[in-house]
Coordinates of C-alpha atoms in Angstrom, one line a residue:
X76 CA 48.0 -25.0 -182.8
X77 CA 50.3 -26.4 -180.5
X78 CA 54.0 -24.6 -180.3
X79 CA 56.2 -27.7 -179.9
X80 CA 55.2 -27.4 -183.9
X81 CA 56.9 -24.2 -184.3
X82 CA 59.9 -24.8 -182.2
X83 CA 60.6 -28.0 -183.9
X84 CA 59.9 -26.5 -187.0
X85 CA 62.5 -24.0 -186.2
X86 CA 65.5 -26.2 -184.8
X87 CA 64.8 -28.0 -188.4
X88 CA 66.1 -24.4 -190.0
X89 CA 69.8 -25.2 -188.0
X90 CA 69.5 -28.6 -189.6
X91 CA 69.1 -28.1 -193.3
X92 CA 71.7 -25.2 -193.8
X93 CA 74.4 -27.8 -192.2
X94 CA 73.0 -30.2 -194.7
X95 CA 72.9 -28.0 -197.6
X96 CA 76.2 -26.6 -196.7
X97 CA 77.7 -30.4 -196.9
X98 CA 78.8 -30.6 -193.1
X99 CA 77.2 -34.5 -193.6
X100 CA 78.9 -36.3 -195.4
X101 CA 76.9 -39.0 -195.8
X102 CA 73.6 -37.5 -197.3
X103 CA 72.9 -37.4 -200.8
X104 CA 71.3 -34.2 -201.2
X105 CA 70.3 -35.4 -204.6
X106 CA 68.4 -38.6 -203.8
X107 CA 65.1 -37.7 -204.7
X108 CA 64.1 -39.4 -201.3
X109 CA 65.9 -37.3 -199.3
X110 CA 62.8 -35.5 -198.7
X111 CA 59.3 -36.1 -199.7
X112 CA 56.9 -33.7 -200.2
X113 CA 53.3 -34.5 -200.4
X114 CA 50.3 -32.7 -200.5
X115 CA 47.8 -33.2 -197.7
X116 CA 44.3 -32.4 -197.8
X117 CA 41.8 -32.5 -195.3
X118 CA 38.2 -33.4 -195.9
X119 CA 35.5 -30.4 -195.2
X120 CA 33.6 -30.3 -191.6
X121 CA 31.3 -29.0 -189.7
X122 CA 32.7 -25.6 -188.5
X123 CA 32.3 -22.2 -190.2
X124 CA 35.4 -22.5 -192.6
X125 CA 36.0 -25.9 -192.2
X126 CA 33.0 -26.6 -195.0
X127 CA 35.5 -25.8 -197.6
X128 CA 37.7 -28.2 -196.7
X129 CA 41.1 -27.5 -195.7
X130 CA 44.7 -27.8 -197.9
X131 CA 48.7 -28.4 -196.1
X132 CA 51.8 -29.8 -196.8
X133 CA 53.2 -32.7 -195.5
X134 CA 57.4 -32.6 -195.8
X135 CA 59.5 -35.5 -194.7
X136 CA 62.8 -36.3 -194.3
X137 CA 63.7 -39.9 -193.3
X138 CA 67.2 -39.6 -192.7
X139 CA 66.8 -37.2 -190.2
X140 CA 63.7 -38.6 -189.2
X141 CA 61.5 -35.1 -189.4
X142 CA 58.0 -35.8 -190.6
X143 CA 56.2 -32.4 -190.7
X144 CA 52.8 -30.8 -191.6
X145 CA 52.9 -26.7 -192.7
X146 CA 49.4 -25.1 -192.0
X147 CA 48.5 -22.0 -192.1
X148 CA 45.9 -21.4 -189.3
X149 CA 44.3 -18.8 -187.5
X150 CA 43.3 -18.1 -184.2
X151 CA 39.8 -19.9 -183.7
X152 CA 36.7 -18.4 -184.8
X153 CA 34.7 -20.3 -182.1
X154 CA 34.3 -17.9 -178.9
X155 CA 36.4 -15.1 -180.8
X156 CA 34.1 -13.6 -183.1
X157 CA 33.7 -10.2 -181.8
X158 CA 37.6 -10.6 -182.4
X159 CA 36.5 -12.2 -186.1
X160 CA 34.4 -9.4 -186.8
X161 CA 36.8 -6.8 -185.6
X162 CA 38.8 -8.2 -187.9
X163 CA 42.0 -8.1 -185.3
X164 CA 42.3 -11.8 -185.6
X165 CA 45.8 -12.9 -186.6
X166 CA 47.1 -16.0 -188.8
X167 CA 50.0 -17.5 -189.6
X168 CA 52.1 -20.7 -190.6
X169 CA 52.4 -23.5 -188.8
X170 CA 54.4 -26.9 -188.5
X171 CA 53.2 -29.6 -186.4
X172 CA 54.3 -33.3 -186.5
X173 CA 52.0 -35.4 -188.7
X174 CA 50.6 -37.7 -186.0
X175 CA 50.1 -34.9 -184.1
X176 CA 48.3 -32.8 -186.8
X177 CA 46.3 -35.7 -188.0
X178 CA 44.8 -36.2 -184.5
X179 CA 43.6 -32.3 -184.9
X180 CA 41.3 -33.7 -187.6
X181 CA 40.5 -36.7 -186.4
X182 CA 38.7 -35.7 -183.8
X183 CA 36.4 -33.5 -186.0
X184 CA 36.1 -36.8 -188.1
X185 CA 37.6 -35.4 -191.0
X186 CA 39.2 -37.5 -193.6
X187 CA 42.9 -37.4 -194.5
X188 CA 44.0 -37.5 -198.2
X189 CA 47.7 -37.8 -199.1
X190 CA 49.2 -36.8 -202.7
X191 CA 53.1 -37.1 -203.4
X192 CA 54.7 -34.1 -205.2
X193 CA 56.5 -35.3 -208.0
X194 CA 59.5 -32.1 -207.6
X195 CA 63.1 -32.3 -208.1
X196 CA 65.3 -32.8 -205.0
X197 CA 66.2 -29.1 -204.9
X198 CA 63.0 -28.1 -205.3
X199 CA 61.8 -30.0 -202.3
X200 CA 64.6 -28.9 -200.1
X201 CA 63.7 -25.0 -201.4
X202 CA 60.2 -25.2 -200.8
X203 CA 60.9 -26.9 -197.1
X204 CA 63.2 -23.5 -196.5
X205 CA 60.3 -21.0 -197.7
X206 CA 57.5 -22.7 -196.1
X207 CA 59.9 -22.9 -192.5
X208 CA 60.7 -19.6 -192.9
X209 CA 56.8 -18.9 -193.1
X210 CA 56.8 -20.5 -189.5
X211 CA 59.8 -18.4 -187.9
X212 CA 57.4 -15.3 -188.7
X213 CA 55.0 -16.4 -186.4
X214 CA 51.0 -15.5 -185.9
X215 CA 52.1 -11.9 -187.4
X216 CA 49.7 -11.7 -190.5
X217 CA 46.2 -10.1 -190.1
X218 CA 43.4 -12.4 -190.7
X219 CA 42.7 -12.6 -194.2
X220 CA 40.6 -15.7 -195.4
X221 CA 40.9 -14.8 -198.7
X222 CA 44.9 -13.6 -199.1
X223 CA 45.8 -16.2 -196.8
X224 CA 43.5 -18.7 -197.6
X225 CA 45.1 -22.7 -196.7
X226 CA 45.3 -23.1 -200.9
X227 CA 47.2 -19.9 -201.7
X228 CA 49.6 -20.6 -198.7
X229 CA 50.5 -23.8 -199.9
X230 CA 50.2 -23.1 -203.9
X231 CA 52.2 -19.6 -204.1
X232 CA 55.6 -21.0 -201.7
X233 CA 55.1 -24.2 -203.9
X234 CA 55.6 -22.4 -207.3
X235 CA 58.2 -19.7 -206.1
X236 CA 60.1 -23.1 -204.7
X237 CA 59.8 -24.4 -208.2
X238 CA 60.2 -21.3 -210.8
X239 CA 64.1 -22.0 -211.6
X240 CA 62.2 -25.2 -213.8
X241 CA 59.9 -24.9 -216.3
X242 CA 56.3 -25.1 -215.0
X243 CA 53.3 -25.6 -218.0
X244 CA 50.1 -24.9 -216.7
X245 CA 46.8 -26.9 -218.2
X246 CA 44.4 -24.9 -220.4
X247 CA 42.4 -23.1 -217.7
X248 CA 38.9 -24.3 -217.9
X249 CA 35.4 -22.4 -217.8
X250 CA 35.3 -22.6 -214.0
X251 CA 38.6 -19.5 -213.9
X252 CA 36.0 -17.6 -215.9
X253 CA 33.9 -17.3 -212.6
X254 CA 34.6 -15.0 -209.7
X255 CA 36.0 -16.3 -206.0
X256 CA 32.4 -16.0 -204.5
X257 CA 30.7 -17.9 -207.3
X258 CA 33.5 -20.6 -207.1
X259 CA 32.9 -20.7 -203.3
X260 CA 29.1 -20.3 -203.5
X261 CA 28.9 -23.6 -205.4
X262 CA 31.4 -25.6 -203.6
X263 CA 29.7 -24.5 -200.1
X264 CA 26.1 -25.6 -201.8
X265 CA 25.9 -28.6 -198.6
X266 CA 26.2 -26.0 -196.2
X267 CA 23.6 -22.8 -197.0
X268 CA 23.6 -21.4 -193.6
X269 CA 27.3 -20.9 -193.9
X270 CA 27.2 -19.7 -197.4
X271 CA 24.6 -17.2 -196.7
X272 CA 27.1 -15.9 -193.9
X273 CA 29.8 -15.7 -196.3
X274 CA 27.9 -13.8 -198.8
X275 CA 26.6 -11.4 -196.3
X276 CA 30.1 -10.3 -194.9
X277 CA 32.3 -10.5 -198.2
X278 CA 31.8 -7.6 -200.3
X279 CA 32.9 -6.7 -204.0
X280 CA 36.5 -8.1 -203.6
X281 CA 35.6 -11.3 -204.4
X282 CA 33.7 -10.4 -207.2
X283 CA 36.6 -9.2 -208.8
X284 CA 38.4 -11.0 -211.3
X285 CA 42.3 -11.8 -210.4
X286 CA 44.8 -14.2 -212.2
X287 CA 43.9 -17.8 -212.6
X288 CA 46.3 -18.7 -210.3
X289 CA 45.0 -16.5 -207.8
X290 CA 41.4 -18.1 -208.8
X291 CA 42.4 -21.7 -207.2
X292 CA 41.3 -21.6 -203.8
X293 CA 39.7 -24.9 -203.3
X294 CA 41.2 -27.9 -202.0
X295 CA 40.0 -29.8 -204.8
X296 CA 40.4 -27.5 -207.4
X297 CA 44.2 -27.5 -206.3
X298 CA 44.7 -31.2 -206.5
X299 CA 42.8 -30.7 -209.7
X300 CA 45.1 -28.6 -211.0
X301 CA 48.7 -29.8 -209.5
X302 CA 47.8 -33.1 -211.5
X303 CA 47.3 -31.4 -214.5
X304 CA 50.6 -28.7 -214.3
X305 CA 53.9 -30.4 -215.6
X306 CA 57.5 -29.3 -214.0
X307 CA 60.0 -30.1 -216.9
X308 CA 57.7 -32.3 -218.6
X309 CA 56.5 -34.6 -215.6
X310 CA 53.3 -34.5 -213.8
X311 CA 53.3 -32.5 -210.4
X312 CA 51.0 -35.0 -208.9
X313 CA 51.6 -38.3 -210.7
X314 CA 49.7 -40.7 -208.4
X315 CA 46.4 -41.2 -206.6
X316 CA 46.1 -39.6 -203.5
X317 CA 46.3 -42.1 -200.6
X318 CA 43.8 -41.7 -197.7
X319 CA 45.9 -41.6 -194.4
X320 CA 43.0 -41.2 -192.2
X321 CA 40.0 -42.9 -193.3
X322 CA 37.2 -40.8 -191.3
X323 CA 34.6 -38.2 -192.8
X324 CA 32.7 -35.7 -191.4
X325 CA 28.7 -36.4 -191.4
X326 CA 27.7 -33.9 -194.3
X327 CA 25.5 -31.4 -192.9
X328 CA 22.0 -32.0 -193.4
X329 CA 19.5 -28.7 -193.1
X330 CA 15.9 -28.8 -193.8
X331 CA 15.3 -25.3 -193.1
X332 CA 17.6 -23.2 -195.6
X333 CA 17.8 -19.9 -195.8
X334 CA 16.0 -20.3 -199.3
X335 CA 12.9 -21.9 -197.4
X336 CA 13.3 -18.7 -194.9
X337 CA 13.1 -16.3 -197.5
X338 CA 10.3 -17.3 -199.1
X339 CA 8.0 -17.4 -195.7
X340 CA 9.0 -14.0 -195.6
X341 CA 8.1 -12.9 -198.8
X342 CA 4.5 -15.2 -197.9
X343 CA 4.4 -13.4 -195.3
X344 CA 4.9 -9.9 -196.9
X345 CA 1.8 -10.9 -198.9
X346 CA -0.3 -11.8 -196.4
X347 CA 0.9 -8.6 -194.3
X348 CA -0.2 -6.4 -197.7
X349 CA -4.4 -7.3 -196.6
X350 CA -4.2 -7.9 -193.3
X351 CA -1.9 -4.9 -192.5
X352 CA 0.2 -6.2 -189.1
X353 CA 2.3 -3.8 -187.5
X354 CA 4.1 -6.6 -185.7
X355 CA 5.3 -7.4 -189.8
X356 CA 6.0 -4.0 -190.3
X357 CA 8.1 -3.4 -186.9
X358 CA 9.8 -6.5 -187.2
X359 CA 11.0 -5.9 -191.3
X360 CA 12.1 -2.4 -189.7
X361 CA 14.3 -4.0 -187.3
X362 CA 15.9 -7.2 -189.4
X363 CA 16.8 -3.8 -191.7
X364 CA 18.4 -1.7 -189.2
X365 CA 20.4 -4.6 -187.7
X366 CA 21.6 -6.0 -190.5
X367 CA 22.0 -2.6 -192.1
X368 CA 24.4 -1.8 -189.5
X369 CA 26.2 -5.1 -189.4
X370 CA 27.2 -4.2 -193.1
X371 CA 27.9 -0.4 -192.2
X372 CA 30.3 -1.5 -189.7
X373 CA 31.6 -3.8 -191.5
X374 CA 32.6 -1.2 -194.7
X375 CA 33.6 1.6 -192.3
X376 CA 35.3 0.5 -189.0
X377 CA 36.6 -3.1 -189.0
X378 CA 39.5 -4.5 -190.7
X379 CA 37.7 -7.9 -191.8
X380 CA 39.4 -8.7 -195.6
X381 CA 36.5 -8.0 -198.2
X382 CA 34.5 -5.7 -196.7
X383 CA 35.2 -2.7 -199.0
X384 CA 31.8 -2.4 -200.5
X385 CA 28.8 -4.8 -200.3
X386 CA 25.6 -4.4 -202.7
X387 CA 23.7 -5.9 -199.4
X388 CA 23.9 -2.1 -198.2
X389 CA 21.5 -0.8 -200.9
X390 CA 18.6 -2.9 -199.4
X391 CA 19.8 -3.0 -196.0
X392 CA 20.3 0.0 -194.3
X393 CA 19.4 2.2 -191.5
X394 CA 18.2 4.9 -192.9
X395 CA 14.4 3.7 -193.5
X396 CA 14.3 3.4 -189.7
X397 CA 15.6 6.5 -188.8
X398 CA 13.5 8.9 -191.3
X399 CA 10.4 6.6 -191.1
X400 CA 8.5 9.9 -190.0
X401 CA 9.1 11.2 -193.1
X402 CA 8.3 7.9 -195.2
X403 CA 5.7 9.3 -197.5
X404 CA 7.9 11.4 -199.1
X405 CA 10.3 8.7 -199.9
X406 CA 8.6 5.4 -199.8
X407 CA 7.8 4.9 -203.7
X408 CA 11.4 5.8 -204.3
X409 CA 12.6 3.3 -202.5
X410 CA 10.6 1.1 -204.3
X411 CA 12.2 2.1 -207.2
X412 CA 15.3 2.1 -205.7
X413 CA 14.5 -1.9 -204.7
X414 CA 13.2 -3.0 -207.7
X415 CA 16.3 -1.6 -209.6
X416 CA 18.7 -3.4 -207.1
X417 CA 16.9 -6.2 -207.9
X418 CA 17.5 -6.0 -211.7
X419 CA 20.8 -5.3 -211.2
X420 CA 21.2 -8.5 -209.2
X421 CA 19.4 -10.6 -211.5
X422 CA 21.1 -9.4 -214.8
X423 CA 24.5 -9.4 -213.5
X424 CA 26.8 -11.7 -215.4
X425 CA 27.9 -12.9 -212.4
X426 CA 26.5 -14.0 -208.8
X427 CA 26.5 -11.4 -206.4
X428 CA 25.1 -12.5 -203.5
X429 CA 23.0 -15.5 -202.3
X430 CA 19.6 -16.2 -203.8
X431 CA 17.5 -15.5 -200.7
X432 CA 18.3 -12.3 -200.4
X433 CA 16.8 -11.8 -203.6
X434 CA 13.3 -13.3 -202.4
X435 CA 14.1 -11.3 -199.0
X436 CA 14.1 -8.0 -201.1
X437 CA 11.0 -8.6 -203.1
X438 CA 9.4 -9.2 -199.7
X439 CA 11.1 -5.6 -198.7
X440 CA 9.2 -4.1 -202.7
X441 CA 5.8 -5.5 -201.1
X442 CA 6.4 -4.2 -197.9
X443 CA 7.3 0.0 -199.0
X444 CA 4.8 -0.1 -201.2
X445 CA 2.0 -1.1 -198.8
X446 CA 3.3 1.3 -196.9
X447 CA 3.5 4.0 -199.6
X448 CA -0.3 3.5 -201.1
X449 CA -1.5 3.7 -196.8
X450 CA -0.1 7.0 -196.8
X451 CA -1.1 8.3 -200.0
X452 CA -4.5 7.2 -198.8
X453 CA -3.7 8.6 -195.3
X454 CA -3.2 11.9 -197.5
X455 CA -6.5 12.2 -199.6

């Protein structure tokens, strides 16, 4: 993002302390339009996190004439993701002049939706102070989509800005019951290729279950919810939200989902189980291993958030590759071992990974045990 944001962002800090402090004497501090605070969301694209959407805050003050958006943003994905899956990527808050952070979007064709905060004048002016101080960090967080997601960095400074009033939450509804990767999974349902992605890198921390606050980390569901939350007995978001930039993204359109995949390679883990191709065999061996590694170096050696433990590694390992020469001692259990993942998959109260990988797997069953009964028969 461009760094006239920051630096503007940061002469703005001089400006509000003089304000605060009374050195104008012509400012109202208490005029509830002596700044405006809105809630800017941007419309999902086409890009790897983009899908989700994206959630800022627009702040505005018109007697000094400072009209700024706060992101939080991360170094780009695109041509970094050796960096991305290093996890040494780094993040932090930004605040760029609207016009200027519209255009950002624009050119992705993203649509603009704009929702006034409904916050007492203090309120406004403490939640400008925490997210500016945000910015005068600088890119110093560690890349964490899921701590630092664009929700939680709006919604957590808006609700510390606000605690000296009364907040009242809505009655939480069935969707907090879910976990982060099932309220994810279903929101990215448009785009499967990136779903399956994020299913395949995030491990058991988003399966966890964390506060309902902590839960919200759609754009939607935020404006959902903001709507819904009173601050002494008004309405956080009171109004419709007003579409500044009237452009959308095409929705992505895919024929070939990783569904369809998953089930030619579980046809062809049928056909492979009479006509016996070693090209099949070599070729499951090899998606395995690589993909078994991915996830290995993913748990062990890089600092990507979420990858403390993934079920993916049961399945999809190296080690069938590596003691091949001794797979007649082990190929039924593996089997076992398969089919029991696959239970455990299916009878989980909640989803834990993406429903090709279960197809994938039972292609993996046919697969072992083809190769178990040839060398049983090898044996006789």
């Amino acid at each position: 993002m461009p760094s006239t944001g920051t630096l503007l962002a940061l002469a703005l800090a001089a400006v509000l302390p003089l304000v605060s402090s009374g050195g104008t004497n012509d400012v109202d501090r208490t005029d509830p339009n002596f700044v405006r605070a809105s809630l800017m969301i941007i419309g999902p694209g086409n890009e790897l996190f983009g899908c989700a959407g994206h959630a800022s805050v627009r702040l505005e003050c018109p007697k000094f004439n400072l009209d700024y958006c706060f992101s939080c943003e991360s170094e780009s994905i695109t041509g970094n993701f050796g960096k991305f899956v290093l996890g040494n990527m780094k993040m932090g808050m930004f605040a760029i002049p609207t016009k200027e952070f519209l255009a950002l979007y624009r050119e992705g064709g993203r649509m603009a939706t704009q929702y006034p905060l409904n916050l007492p004048a203090d309120a406004k002016q403490r939640f400008w102070k925490l997210m500016d101080d945000k910015v005068a960090q600088g890119t110093c967080l560690h890349y964490d989509y899921i701590k630092y997601c664009c929700v939680q960095s709006v919604l957590q400074p808006l609700l510390e800005a606000i605690r000296p009033y009364r907040i009242k939450f809505p009655p939480w509804s069935a969707k907090y019951k879910l976990s982060r990767r099932e309220i994810l999974a279903d929101n990215l349902a448009w785009c499967p290729w990136t779903r399956i992605f994020l299913h395949t890198i995030a491990g058991t921390e988003v399966d966890r279950q964390v506060s309902n606050v902590r839960t919200v980390i759609l754009s939607p569901d935020l404006v959902e919810l903001l709507s819904e939350t009173e601050v002494e007995g008004k309405k956080l978001i009171a109004k419709e939200g007003e579409v500044v930039q009237p452009y959308q993204a095409p929705t992505e359109c895919v024929f070939f989902t990783p569904l369809k995949a998953a089930w030619l390679v579980l046809l062809l883990a049928v056909a492979n189980a009479f006509l016996c191709w070693r090209w099949v065999d070599r070729s499951f061996l090899a998606f395995q291993a690589l993909l078994g590694l991915l996830l290995t170096y993913l748990l062990v050696v890089s600092n990507l958030p979420a990858t403390d433990w993934n079920w993916l590694i049961v399945p999809f390992n190296p080690l069938p590759l590596v003691f091949w020469r001794w797979r007649r001692y082990w190929a039924w259990g593996f089997v076992a071992v398969l089919l029991a993942w696959e239970a455990f998959m299916l009878l989980s109260p909640h989803q834990l990974t993406d429903p090709a990988y279960l197809v994938v797997v039972l292609a993996y069953v046919l697969l072992y045990a083809k190769v178990a009964m040839r060398e049983r028969r090898n044996m006789l």
